[in-house]
mmCIF file of C-alpha atoms and ligand atoms in Angstrom:
data_model
loop_
_atom_site.group_PDB
_atom_site.id
_atom_site.type_symbol
_atom_site.label_atom_id
_atom_site.label_comp_id
_atom_site.label_asym_id
_atom_site.label_seq_id
_atom_site.Cartn_x
_atom_site.Cartn_y
_atom_site.Cartn_z
ATOM 1 C CA MET H 1 -3.318 3.421 -5.923
ATOM 2 C CA LYS H 2 -6.625 1.713 -5.497
ATOM 3 C CA LEU H 3 -7.589 2.401 -1.982
ATOM 4 C CA PRO H 4 -10.385 1.851 0.442
ATOM 5 C CA ILE H 5 -12.961 4.402 1.337
ATOM 6 C CA LEU H 6 -14.599 3.305 4.514
ATOM 7 C CA LEU H 7 -17.603 5.377 5.136
ATOM 8 C CA ILE H 8 -18.847 6.031 8.549
ATOM 9 C CA ALA H 9 -22.075 4.108 8.440
ATOM 10 C CA LEU H 10 -20.322 0.889 7.607
ATOM 11 C CA VAL H 11 -17.757 1.434 10.335
ATOM 12 C CA ALA H 12 -20.613 1.746 12.781
ATOM 13 C CA MET H 13 -22.250 -1.371 11.442
ATOM 14 C CA VAL H 14 -19.088 -3.433 11.620
ATOM 15 C CA ALA H 15 -17.987 -1.999 14.924
ATOM 16 C CA ALA H 16 -21.243 -3.204 16.419
ATOM 17 C CA LYS H 17 -20.278 -6.755 15.501
ATOM 18 C CA SER H 18 -16.679 -6.577 16.591
ATOM 19 C CA ALA H 19 -16.050 -5.043 19.939
ATOM 20 C CA PRO H 20 -12.299 -5.082 20.626
ATOM 21 C CA GLY H 21 -11.096 -8.289 22.219
ATOM 22 C CA ARG H 22 -13.806 -10.320 20.556
ATOM 23 C CA MET H 23 -13.722 -11.940 17.169
ATOM 24 C CA ALA H 24 -12.739 -10.021 14.100
ATOM 25 C CA ALA H 25 -15.397 -8.231 12.087
ATOM 26 C CA ARG H 26 -17.107 -10.515 9.591
ATOM 27 C CA TYR H 27 -18.350 -9.795 6.102
ATOM 28 C CA ASP H 28 -20.635 -12.738 5.399
ATOM 29 C CA HIS H 29 -22.626 -12.131 2.218
ATOM 30 C CA PHE H 30 -21.184 -8.671 1.774
ATOM 31 C CA ARG H 31 -20.771 -8.093 -1.951
ATOM 32 C CA ILE H 32 -18.260 -6.134 -3.943
ATOM 33 C CA TYR H 33 -19.897 -4.185 -6.742
ATOM 34 C CA GLN H 34 -17.818 -2.730 -9.532
ATOM 35 C CA LEU H 35 -19.270 0.516 -10.833
ATOM 36 C CA THR H 36 -18.330 2.210 -14.081
ATOM 37 C CA ILE H 37 -18.681 5.959 -13.651
ATOM 38 C CA GLU H 38 -19.244 7.690 -16.952
ATOM 39 C CA THR H 39 -20.495 11.174 -16.111
ATOM 40 C CA ASN H 40 -19.802 13.958 -13.630
ATOM 41 C CA LEU H 41 -23.368 13.716 -12.418
ATOM 42 C CA GLN H 42 -22.950 10.022 -11.617
ATOM 43 C CA MET H 43 -19.758 10.849 -9.717
ATOM 44 C CA GLU H 44 -21.452 13.599 -7.726
ATOM 45 C CA GLU H 45 -24.308 11.257 -6.800
ATOM 46 C CA LEU H 46 -21.893 8.479 -5.899
ATOM 47 C CA LYS H 47 -20.104 10.765 -3.465
ATOM 48 C CA LYS H 48 -23.411 11.260 -1.643
ATOM 49 C CA ILE H 49 -24.570 7.655 -1.700
ATOM 50 C CA HIS H 50 -23.530 6.994 1.904
ATOM 51 C CA GLU H 51 -26.291 9.335 3.006
ATOM 52 C CA HIS H 52 -28.780 6.532 2.513
ATOM 53 C CA ILE H 53 -26.785 3.343 1.899
ATOM 54 C CA SER H 54 -23.951 1.835 3.961
ATOM 55 C CA VAL H 55 -21.080 1.564 1.527
ATOM 56 C CA HIS H 56 -17.366 1.021 1.734
ATOM 57 C CA PHE H 57 -15.532 2.263 -1.331
ATOM 58 C CA LEU H 58 -12.404 0.271 -2.085
ATOM 59 C CA ASN H 59 -11.031 2.992 -4.338
ATOM 60 C CA GLU H 60 -10.612 6.675 -3.769
ATOM 61 C CA LEU H 61 -13.094 8.494 -5.928
ATOM 62 C CA GLY H 62 -11.236 10.329 -8.662
ATOM 63 C CA ALA H 63 -11.659 10.620 -12.373
ATOM 64 C CA VAL H 64 -14.809 10.004 -14.377
ATOM 65 C CA GLY H 65 -14.287 7.097 -16.773
ATOM 66 C CA ASN H 66 -12.822 4.781 -14.109
ATOM 67 C CA LYS H 67 -14.259 1.750 -12.387
ATOM 68 C CA TYR H 68 -14.787 1.855 -8.640
ATOM 69 C CA ASN H 69 -15.274 -1.103 -6.328
ATOM 70 C CA VAL H 70 -17.638 -0.788 -3.428
ATOM 71 C CA ILE H 71 -18.492 -3.174 -0.571
ATOM 72 C CA VAL H 72 -22.130 -3.364 0.450
ATOM 73 C CA GLY H 73 -23.734 -5.530 3.126
ATOM 74 C CA PRO H 74 -26.732 -7.804 2.426
ATOM 75 C CA LEU H 75 -29.225 -5.366 3.917
ATOM 76 C CA PHE H 76 -28.406 -2.814 1.256
ATOM 77 C CA HIS H 77 -27.999 -4.837 -1.931
ATOM 78 C CA ARG H 78 -31.449 -4.019 -3.218
ATOM 79 C CA ALA H 79 -31.316 -0.356 -2.330
ATOM 80 C CA LEU H 80 -27.941 0.012 -4.004
ATOM 81 C CA GLU H 81 -29.005 -1.731 -7.184
ATOM 82 C CA LYS H 82 -32.133 0.403 -7.365
ATOM 83 C CA THR H 83 -30.095 3.571 -6.960
ATOM 84 C CA LEU H 84 -27.524 2.490 -9.540
ATOM 85 C CA LYS H 85 -30.250 1.717 -12.057
ATOM 86 C CA PHE H 86 -31.863 5.077 -11.404
ATOM 87 C CA LEU H 87 -28.527 6.831 -11.976
ATOM 88 C CA GLU H 88 -27.855 4.649 -15.049
ATOM 89 C CA ILE H 89 -24.561 3.526 -13.512
ATOM 90 C CA VAL H 90 -23.318 0.312 -15.110
ATOM 91 C CA TYR H 91 -22.354 -2.222 -12.441
ATOM 92 C CA GLU H 92 -21.288 -5.795 -11.929
ATOM 93 C CA VAL H 93 -21.189 -7.942 -8.792
ATOM 94 C CA ILE H 94 -17.570 -9.119 -8.769
ATOM 95 C CA VAL H 95 -17.588 -10.754 -5.331
ATOM 96 C CA ASP H 96 -20.703 -12.355 -3.913
ATOM 97 C CA ASP H 97 -19.391 -13.174 -0.436
ATOM 98 C CA LEU H 98 -16.530 -11.046 0.817
ATOM 99 C CA GLN H 99 -16.013 -13.193 3.913
ATOM 100 C CA LYS H 100 -15.147 -16.152 1.707
ATOM 101 C CA LEU H 101 -12.511 -14.069 -0.033
ATOM 102 C CA ILE H 102 -11.110 -12.868 3.295
ATOM 103 C CA ASP H 103 -10.935 -16.472 4.523
ATOM 104 C CA GLU H 104 -9.114 -17.570 1.375
ATOM 105 C CA SER H 105 -6.517 -14.839 1.810
ATOM 106 C CA SER H 106 -6.036 -15.227 5.554
ATOM 107 C CA VAL H 107 -3.068 -16.483 7.581
ATOM 108 C CA GLY H 108 -2.445 -20.189 7.045
ATOM 109 C CA ASP H 109 0.382 -22.121 8.697
ATOM 110 C CA ASP H 110 2.100 -19.376 10.683
ATOM 111 C CA SER H 111 4.683 -21.595 12.399
ATOM 112 C CA GLN H 112 7.529 -20.190 10.308
ATOM 113 C CA MET H 113 8.128 -17.641 7.591
ATOM 114 C CA GLU H 114 7.653 -18.660 3.977
ATOM 115 C CA TRP H 115 5.763 -17.134 1.062
ATOM 116 C CA GLU H 116 2.908 -19.590 0.533
ATOM 117 C CA THR H 117 0.653 -17.844 3.020
ATOM 118 C CA TYR H 118 0.340 -14.523 4.826
ATOM 119 C CA HIS H 119 1.899 -14.230 8.266
ATOM 120 C CA THR H 120 1.403 -12.413 11.535
ATOM 121 C CA LEU H 121 3.694 -9.618 12.669
ATOM 122 C CA ASP H 122 5.394 -11.891 15.219
ATOM 123 C CA THR H 123 6.356 -14.436 12.585
ATOM 124 C CA ILE H 124 7.627 -11.764 10.189
ATOM 125 C CA TYR H 125 9.684 -10.150 12.945
ATOM 126 C CA ASP H 126 11.039 -13.496 14.202
ATOM 127 C CA TRP H 127 12.242 -14.221 10.676
ATOM 128 C CA ILE H 128 13.965 -10.836 10.464
ATOM 129 C CA ASP H 129 15.715 -11.487 13.778
ATOM 130 C CA GLN H 130 16.846 -14.940 12.627
ATOM 131 C CA GLU H 131 18.240 -13.623 9.358
ATOM 132 C CA CYS H 132 20.012 -10.802 11.167
ATOM 133 C CA ALA H 133 21.603 -13.237 13.593
ATOM 134 C CA ALA H 134 22.714 -15.509 10.759
ATOM 135 C CA HIS H 135 24.417 -13.005 8.430
ATOM 136 C CA ASP H 136 27.215 -10.559 9.180
ATOM 137 C CA PHE H 137 26.344 -8.422 6.176
ATOM 138 C CA LEU H 138 22.986 -7.503 7.689
ATOM 139 C CA GLU H 139 22.669 -4.651 10.130
ATOM 140 C CA CYS H 140 19.351 -4.647 11.915
ATOM 141 C CA LYS H 141 18.007 -1.779 13.848
ATOM 142 C CA VAL H 142 14.761 -0.746 15.480
ATOM 143 C CA ILE H 143 14.105 2.689 14.023
ATOM 144 C CA GLY H 144 11.372 3.616 16.472
ATOM 145 C CA GLN H 145 8.176 2.482 18.091
ATOM 146 C CA SER H 146 4.654 2.743 16.800
ATOM 147 C CA TYR H 147 1.963 4.645 18.705
ATOM 148 C CA GLU H 148 1.016 1.447 20.577
ATOM 149 C CA GLY H 149 4.657 0.693 21.317
ATOM 150 C CA ARG H 150 5.529 -1.927 18.721
ATOM 151 C CA ASP H 151 8.985 -1.961 17.172
ATOM 152 C CA ILE H 152 9.496 -0.699 13.643
ATOM 153 C CA LYS H 153 12.355 -2.826 12.379
ATOM 154 C CA SER H 154 14.842 -2.114 9.641
ATOM 155 C CA ILE H 155 17.400 -4.253 7.880
ATOM 156 C CA ARG H 156 20.389 -2.890 6.011
ATOM 157 C CA LEU H 157 22.240 -5.256 3.717
ATOM 158 C CA SER H 158 25.756 -4.174 2.828
ATOM 159 C CA LYS H 159 28.419 -6.488 1.474
ATOM 160 C CA ARG H 160 31.022 -3.930 0.537
ATOM 161 C CA SER H 161 31.823 -0.331 1.277
ATOM 162 C CA GLY H 162 31.238 2.429 -1.198
ATOM 163 C CA ASN H 163 27.945 1.042 -2.539
ATOM 164 C CA LYS H 164 24.933 3.232 -3.133
ATOM 165 C CA ALA H 165 21.689 2.172 -1.532
ATOM 166 C CA ILE H 166 18.175 1.226 -2.550
ATOM 167 C CA PHE H 167 15.392 1.670 0.005
ATOM 168 C CA LEU H 168 12.331 -0.595 0.172
ATOM 169 C CA GLU H 169 9.311 0.424 2.255
ATOM 170 C CA GLY H 170 6.472 -1.949 3.157
ATOM 171 C CA ASN H 171 3.004 -2.009 4.642
ATOM 172 C CA ILE H 172 2.483 1.637 5.483
ATOM 173 C CA HIS H 173 -1.177 0.812 4.778
ATOM 174 C CA ALA H 174 -2.340 -1.847 7.198
ATOM 175 C CA MET H 175 -4.669 -3.891 4.988
ATOM 176 C CA GLU H 176 -2.190 -4.274 2.119
ATOM 177 C CA TRP H 177 -0.702 -7.567 3.309
ATOM 178 C CA ILE H 178 0.841 -8.382 -0.053
ATOM 179 C CA SER H 179 3.144 -5.382 0.501
ATOM 180 C CA SER H 180 5.154 -6.786 3.441
ATOM 181 C CA ALA H 181 4.892 -10.273 1.944
ATOM 182 C CA THR H 182 6.573 -8.994 -1.227
ATOM 183 C CA VAL H 183 9.158 -6.818 0.489
ATOM 184 C CA THR H 184 10.231 -9.747 2.696
ATOM 185 C CA PHE H 185 10.243 -11.977 -0.400
ATOM 186 C CA LEU H 186 12.642 -9.535 -2.091
ATOM 187 C CA LEU H 187 14.775 -9.308 1.019
ATOM 188 C CA ASN H 188 14.961 -13.093 1.219
ATOM 189 C CA GLN H 189 16.046 -13.207 -2.426
ATOM 190 C CA LEU H 190 18.761 -10.659 -1.747
ATOM 191 C CA ILE H 191 19.991 -12.574 1.286
ATOM 192 C CA ASN H 192 19.589 -16.196 0.236
ATOM 193 C CA SER H 193 19.049 -16.524 -3.512
ATOM 194 C CA GLU H 194 21.490 -18.578 -5.526
ATOM 195 C CA ASP H 195 20.565 -16.737 -8.698
ATOM 196 C CA PRO H 196 23.824 -15.071 -9.845
ATOM 197 C CA GLU H 197 21.997 -11.901 -10.892
ATOM 198 C CA MET H 198 20.413 -11.490 -7.440
ATOM 199 C CA GLN H 199 23.769 -12.187 -5.838
ATOM 200 C CA ARG H 200 25.335 -9.493 -8.001
ATOM 201 C CA LEU H 201 22.659 -6.984 -7.010
ATOM 202 C CA SER H 202 23.246 -7.737 -3.351
ATOM 203 C CA GLU H 203 27.004 -7.272 -3.829
ATOM 204 C CA GLU H 204 26.913 -4.094 -5.873
ATOM 205 C CA TYR H 205 24.216 -2.229 -3.976
ATOM 206 C CA ASP H 206 23.296 -1.724 -0.373
ATOM 207 C CA TRP H 207 19.676 -2.436 0.460
ATOM 208 C CA ILE H 208 17.745 -0.793 3.245
ATOM 209 C CA VAL H 209 14.410 -2.350 4.065
ATOM 210 C CA VAL H 210 11.620 -1.332 6.415
ATOM 211 C CA PRO H 211 9.079 -4.077 5.766
ATOM 212 C CA MET H 212 6.470 -2.924 8.283
ATOM 213 C CA VAL H 213 5.958 0.806 8.732
ATOM 214 C CA ASN H 214 2.533 0.359 10.330
ATOM 215 C CA PRO H 215 2.719 -2.531 12.822
ATOM 216 C CA ASP H 216 -0.275 -1.337 14.886
ATOM 217 C CA GLY H 217 -2.554 -1.158 11.883
ATOM 218 C CA PHE H 218 -1.273 -4.495 10.608
ATOM 219 C CA VAL H 219 -2.017 -6.263 13.904
ATOM 220 C CA TYR H 220 -5.442 -4.595 13.921
ATOM 221 C CA THR H 221 -6.209 -6.026 10.473
ATOM 222 C CA HIS H 222 -5.386 -9.484 11.810
ATOM 223 C CA GLU H 223 -7.318 -9.231 15.038
ATOM 224 C CA VAL H 224 -10.198 -6.818 14.592
ATOM 225 C CA GLU H 225 -10.837 -5.252 11.187
ATOM 226 C CA ARG H 226 -9.375 -6.716 7.989
ATOM 227 C CA LEU H 227 -10.237 -3.542 6.079
ATOM 228 C CA TRP H 228 -8.196 -1.127 8.225
ATOM 229 C CA ARG H 229 -5.799 1.218 6.411
ATOM 230 C CA LYS H 230 -4.407 3.842 8.805
ATOM 231 C CA ASN H 231 -2.346 3.675 11.980
ATOM 232 C CA ARG H 232 -4.149 3.423 15.343
ATOM 233 C CA ARG H 233 -3.623 6.736 17.092
ATOM 234 C CA PRO H 234 -6.856 8.315 18.358
ATOM 235 C CA ASN H 235 -6.885 11.401 16.171
ATOM 236 C CA GLY H 236 -8.915 13.647 18.438
ATOM 237 C CA TYR H 237 -12.171 13.551 16.474
ATOM 238 C CA ARG H 238 -15.420 11.771 17.180
ATOM 239 C CA ASN H 239 -18.430 10.732 15.191
ATOM 240 C CA GLU H 240 -21.627 8.874 16.039
ATOM 241 C CA SER H 241 -19.619 5.654 16.499
ATOM 242 C CA GLY H 242 -17.258 7.182 19.033
ATOM 243 C CA ASP H 243 -13.615 8.192 18.870
ATOM 244 C CA CYS H 244 -11.958 8.211 15.467
ATOM 245 C CA TYR H 245 -8.635 6.500 15.054
ATOM 246 C CA GLY H 246 -5.710 6.827 12.766
ATOM 247 C CA ILE H 247 -4.049 8.855 10.073
ATOM 248 C CA ASP H 248 -3.409 7.731 6.521
ATOM 249 C CA MET H 249 0.345 7.790 6.890
ATOM 250 C CA ASN H 250 0.957 7.932 3.154
ATOM 251 C CA ARG H 251 -0.805 11.311 3.191
ATOM 252 C CA ASN H 252 1.196 12.666 6.131
ATOM 253 C CA PHE H 253 4.614 13.366 4.578
ATOM 254 C CA ASP H 254 5.694 16.964 4.376
ATOM 255 C CA TYR H 255 5.933 17.692 0.694
ATOM 256 C CA HIS H 256 3.099 19.743 -0.795
ATOM 257 C CA TRP H 257 1.135 18.280 2.109
ATOM 258 C CA GLY H 258 -2.632 18.589 2.269
ATOM 259 C CA GLY H 259 -3.053 19.951 -1.218
ATOM 260 C CA ALA H 260 -5.483 17.429 -2.529
ATOM 261 C CA GLY H 261 -6.945 13.978 -2.194
ATOM 262 C CA TRP H 262 -10.318 12.357 -1.712
ATOM 263 C CA ASN H 263 -11.435 12.786 1.902
ATOM 264 C CA ILE H 264 -7.914 13.700 3.001
ATOM 265 C CA ASP H 265 -9.510 16.177 5.406
ATOM 266 C CA GLU H 266 -12.159 13.805 6.835
ATOM 267 C CA PRO H 267 -10.772 12.721 10.221
ATOM 268 C CA CYS H 268 -12.997 9.678 10.571
ATOM 269 C CA ASP H 269 -12.440 8.443 7.047
ATOM 270 C CA HIS H 270 -9.620 6.231 5.861
ATOM 271 C CA TRP H 271 -7.783 8.873 3.878
ATOM 272 C CA PHE H 272 -7.325 11.441 6.622
ATOM 273 C CA GLY H 273 -3.908 13.013 6.094
ATOM 274 C CA GLY H 274 -3.642 14.502 9.586
ATOM 275 C CA GLU H 275 -4.042 17.992 11.021
ATOM 276 C CA LYS H 276 -0.643 18.926 9.649
ATOM 277 C CA PRO H 277 2.276 17.024 8.119
ATOM 278 C CA ASN H 278 4.635 14.765 10.069
ATOM 279 C CA THR H 279 2.273 14.206 12.982
ATOM 280 C CA GLU H 280 2.682 10.433 13.208
ATOM 281 C CA VAL H 281 5.433 8.842 15.244
ATOM 282 C CA GLU H 282 5.838 6.055 12.671
ATOM 283 C CA ILE H 283 6.411 8.594 9.884
ATOM 284 C CA ILE H 284 8.799 10.670 11.965
ATOM 285 C CA SER H 285 10.823 7.532 12.764
ATOM 286 C CA LEU H 286 10.924 6.567 9.098
ATOM 287 C CA GLN H 287 11.949 10.063 8.001
ATOM 288 C CA ASN H 288 14.629 10.297 10.690
ATOM 289 C CA PHE H 289 15.964 6.934 9.619
ATOM 290 C CA VAL H 290 16.165 7.963 5.956
ATOM 291 C CA SER H 291 17.782 11.240 7.008
ATOM 292 C CA SER H 292 20.334 9.449 9.193
ATOM 293 C CA PHE H 293 22.219 8.376 6.069
ATOM 294 C CA GLU H 294 24.627 10.637 4.265
ATOM 295 C CA ASP H 295 23.061 12.696 1.472
ATOM 296 C CA GLY H 296 23.463 10.994 -1.897
ATOM 297 C CA TYR H 297 23.801 7.483 -0.436
ATOM 298 C CA ILE H 298 20.191 6.367 -1.011
ATOM 299 C CA ARG H 299 19.598 6.625 -4.760
ATOM 300 C CA SER H 300 16.253 4.903 -5.029
ATOM 301 C CA TYR H 301 13.211 4.713 -2.747
ATOM 302 C CA MET H 302 10.420 2.274 -3.497
ATOM 303 C CA ALA H 303 7.214 2.026 -1.491
ATOM 304 C CA TYR H 304 5.203 -1.167 -1.980
ATOM 305 C CA HIS H 305 1.417 -1.004 -1.916
ATOM 306 C CA ALA H 306 -1.680 -2.719 -3.258
ATOM 307 C CA TYR H 307 -3.390 -2.807 -5.612
ATOM 308 C CA GLY H 308 -3.819 -1.937 -9.304
ATOM 309 C CA GLN H 309 -0.457 -2.862 -10.907
ATOM 310 C CA TYR H 310 1.146 0.520 -11.271
ATOM 311 C CA VAL H 311 4.593 2.005 -10.950
ATOM 312 C CA LEU H 312 3.629 5.459 -9.756
ATOM 313 C CA LEU H 313 6.212 8.193 -10.106
ATOM 314 C CA PRO H 314 6.366 11.681 -8.618
ATOM 315 C CA TYR H 315 4.505 13.925 -8.420
ATOM 316 C CA GLY H 316 1.265 13.095 -6.699
ATOM 317 C CA HIS H 317 0.282 16.677 -5.944
ATOM 318 C CA SER H 318 -0.047 17.846 -9.543
ATOM 319 C CA ASN H 319 -1.017 16.567 -12.959
ATOM 320 C CA THR H 320 0.535 19.487 -14.787
ATOM 321 C CA GLU H 321 3.919 19.792 -13.068
ATOM 322 C CA PHE H 322 6.485 17.013 -13.564
ATOM 323 C CA PRO H 323 9.844 16.192 -11.970
ATOM 324 C CA PRO H 324 12.972 17.426 -13.793
ATOM 325 C CA ASN H 325 14.057 13.851 -14.639
ATOM 326 C CA TYR H 326 10.542 12.541 -15.288
ATOM 327 C CA GLU H 327 11.383 11.092 -18.706
ATOM 328 C CA GLN H 328 14.334 9.261 -17.203
ATOM 329 C CA MET H 329 12.198 7.869 -14.381
ATOM 330 C CA LYS H 330 9.668 6.694 -16.950
ATOM 331 C CA ARG H 331 12.371 4.765 -18.807
ATOM 332 C CA ILE H 332 13.410 3.082 -15.556
ATOM 333 C CA ALA H 333 9.813 2.262 -14.641
ATOM 334 C CA ALA H 334 9.301 0.859 -18.148
ATOM 335 C CA ALA H 335 12.151 -1.574 -17.571
ATOM 336 C CA PHE H 336 10.389 -2.847 -14.432
ATOM 337 C CA SER H 337 7.080 -3.097 -16.219
ATOM 338 C CA ASP H 338 8.448 -5.021 -19.229
ATOM 339 C CA ALA H 339 10.437 -7.473 -17.132
ATOM 340 C CA ALA H 340 7.597 -8.105 -14.675
ATOM 341 C CA ALA H 341 5.172 -8.772 -17.524
ATOM 342 C CA ASP H 342 7.520 -11.382 -18.995
ATOM 343 C CA VAL H 343 7.076 -13.637 -15.964
ATOM 344 C CA TYR H 344 3.311 -14.171 -15.730
ATOM 345 C CA GLY H 345 1.894 -11.520 -18.035
ATOM 346 C CA SER H 346 0.991 -9.010 -15.307
ATOM 347 C CA THR H 347 1.042 -5.553 -16.832
ATOM 348 C CA PHE H 348 2.178 -2.622 -14.690
ATOM 349 C CA THR H 349 1.203 0.833 -15.917
ATOM 350 C CA TYR H 350 3.735 3.560 -15.136
ATOM 351 C CA GLY H 351 3.762 7.341 -14.927
ATOM 352 C CA ALA H 352 3.225 10.239 -12.542
ATOM 353 C CA SER H 353 0.685 9.315 -9.895
ATOM 354 C CA GLY H 354 -1.113 12.640 -10.215
ATOM 355 C CA LEU H 355 -1.611 11.899 -13.875
ATOM 356 C CA LEU H 356 -2.438 8.182 -13.753
ATOM 357 C CA ASN H 357 -4.692 8.066 -10.730
ATOM 358 C CA TYR H 358 -5.713 11.275 -9.095
ATOM 359 C CA VAL H 359 -3.990 14.228 -7.530
ATOM 360 C CA VAL H 360 -3.079 13.405 -3.951
ATOM 361 C CA SER H 361 -0.374 14.740 -1.668
ATOM 362 C CA GLY H 362 1.756 13.730 1.296
ATOM 363 C CA ALA H 363 3.037 10.387 -0.031
ATOM 364 C CA ALA H 364 6.418 8.879 0.854
ATOM 365 C CA LYS H 365 7.708 8.713 -2.699
ATOM 366 C CA ASP H 366 7.088 12.444 -3.236
ATOM 367 C CA TRP H 367 8.833 13.341 0.027
ATOM 368 C CA ALA H 368 11.766 11.069 -0.840
ATOM 369 C CA TYR H 369 12.079 12.735 -4.230
ATOM 370 C CA GLY H 370 11.168 16.321 -3.396
ATOM 371 C CA VAL H 371 12.726 16.698 0.053
ATOM 372 C CA LYS H 372 15.452 14.042 0.197
ATOM 373 C CA LYS H 373 16.433 14.542 -3.466
ATOM 374 C CA ILE H 374 16.552 10.797 -4.125
ATOM 375 C CA PRO H 375 16.648 10.631 -7.928
ATOM 376 C CA PHE H 376 14.427 7.595 -8.532
ATOM 377 C CA THR H 377 11.429 7.085 -6.298
ATOM 378 C CA CYS H 378 8.160 5.294 -6.872
ATOM 379 C CA THR H 379 5.121 3.644 -5.388
ATOM 380 C CA VAL H 380 4.664 0.114 -6.692
ATOM 381 C CA GLU H 381 1.043 -0.964 -6.622
ATOM 382 C CA LEU H 382 1.138 -4.761 -6.668
ATOM 383 C CA ARG H 383 -1.464 -7.242 -7.951
ATOM 384 C CA ASP H 384 -4.134 -7.325 -8.909
ATOM 385 C CA LYS H 385 -6.321 -5.018 -10.983
ATOM 386 C CA GLY H 386 -9.379 -5.431 -8.792
ATOM 387 C CA THR H 387 -10.606 -9.020 -9.049
ATOM 388 C CA PHE H 388 -9.383 -9.837 -5.549
ATOM 389 C CA GLY H 389 -7.988 -6.428 -4.687
ATOM 390 C CA PHE H 390 -6.800 -6.217 -1.090
ATOM 391 C CA PHE H 391 -7.733 -9.859 -0.522
ATOM 392 C CA LEU H 392 -5.270 -11.394 -2.938
ATOM 393 C CA PRO H 393 -5.289 -15.172 -2.346
ATOM 394 C CA SER H 394 -2.255 -16.604 -0.573
ATOM 395 C CA ASN H 395 -1.418 -18.800 -3.547
ATOM 396 C CA GLN H 396 -0.443 -15.666 -5.520
ATOM 397 C CA ILE H 397 2.192 -14.419 -3.046
ATOM 398 C CA THR H 398 5.078 -16.322 -4.601
ATOM 399 C CA GLU H 399 4.069 -15.333 -8.128
ATOM 400 C CA VAL H 400 3.950 -11.680 -7.110
ATOM 401 C CA GLY H 401 7.342 -12.072 -5.461
ATOM 402 C CA LEU H 402 8.829 -13.588 -8.597
ATOM 403 C CA GLU H 403 7.405 -11.037 -11.009
ATOM 404 C CA VAL H 404 8.534 -8.170 -8.792
ATOM 405 C CA THR H 405 11.995 -9.722 -8.432
ATOM 406 C CA ALA H 406 12.271 -9.783 -12.223
ATOM 407 C CA GLY H 407 10.985 -6.225 -12.424
ATOM 408 C CA LEU H 408 13.371 -5.025 -9.754
ATOM 409 C CA LYS H 409 16.422 -6.566 -11.431
ATOM 410 C CA ALA H 410 15.585 -4.800 -14.683
ATOM 411 C CA LEU H 411 14.796 -1.565 -12.874
ATOM 412 C CA VAL H 412 18.108 -1.475 -11.032
ATOM 413 C CA ASN H 413 20.077 -2.285 -14.181
ATOM 414 C CA LYS H 414 18.250 0.390 -16.152
ATOM 415 C CA ALA H 415 18.734 2.905 -13.348
ATOM 416 C CA ALA H 416 22.462 2.103 -13.360
ATOM 417 C CA GLU H 417 22.594 2.605 -17.129
ATOM 418 C CA GLU H 418 20.817 5.942 -16.647
ATOM 419 C CA GLY H 419 23.432 7.063 -14.129
ATOM 420 C CA ILE H 420 21.168 7.034 -11.079
ATOM 421 C CA PHE H 421 23.899 5.460 -8.934
ATOM 422 C CA ASP H 422 26.782 7.628 -10.187
HETATM 423 ZN ZN1 ZN R 1 -1.370 1.679 -0.070
#
């Protein structure tokens, strides 16, 4: 759950360069520094660093002992390095020119859907419509509209009656393009793969997929601000840059909502969880859609995110309280992790999110488990571990798709063995 912290000063700086309707914000010669935080004092100082340096944290600040990536513009390189040296914080410049990285992970040939490049919302949605028109076993439905009026599309694959269902959620966080790329990759495998094992999984289980929970934010990352995370509803607060937009929708679900999380209560920051739970129309649509199915039908709920290579299990709100079937969920997550690693060596760490990352509340997987009583839920944090982070090059999309396909097959089979679908 490595996530961006956009601090206000940087927003102001970037906003100045990217008035809406003009070209997207640019990050020429912005660097990504990786900081290793070893003491509480260093952490406390880091939390205050925006007071004199424009910084954009790519990870939520949590435990001491972790590495944190931070974006800093060319005007502040020297000041940052001076401060880090003074605080004895070990650092490394891992990206020298962020714009180059953004360009290398941008949309390529968008004329039709495939998994060699990232795509725009229109192309993703056109592909969904084509697949729906072509296959009787797909039921496609618009589950609601986003704040700006875009459709939120769903696909349900069902080849026989009496199956239990597996739910796949994508791109609730706008900037995590690999999420919808992977979820559509999986969906394509389920629909079109000739691999007998995939065909069996698409026969024996129903699959419900919402590949794009946050279409407004996603379009905004294409057109205006690549680093955007939230949805685009003006949230009623202002700062020196003007109106503040958006809610972190994976902090807005009503299960132990608002308990904890870095800057979850900062309306102009990228982790704002809302004034109260269930405030966002996208989240309400998603919840209503999940709730529209008979209780006990959906047996697994998986939310795809980037980055860090984790299978995060409930709970997020605590690191001392664990779900009743936590050990069972760990065995299922282990099956995913082992099988995914066999493909290209990518290791996925698994366990309760509150334990592995930091305590944070209001996430989809916790709501699905705690409120909807779905017995296996998780957040899958895709590649990588921070080298490219949110800007994973296009030439890795297919590899991610293949390793996750392998992981998913093993996960479903293990879950079946564990009685999750009984
Ligand atoms: Zn995310």
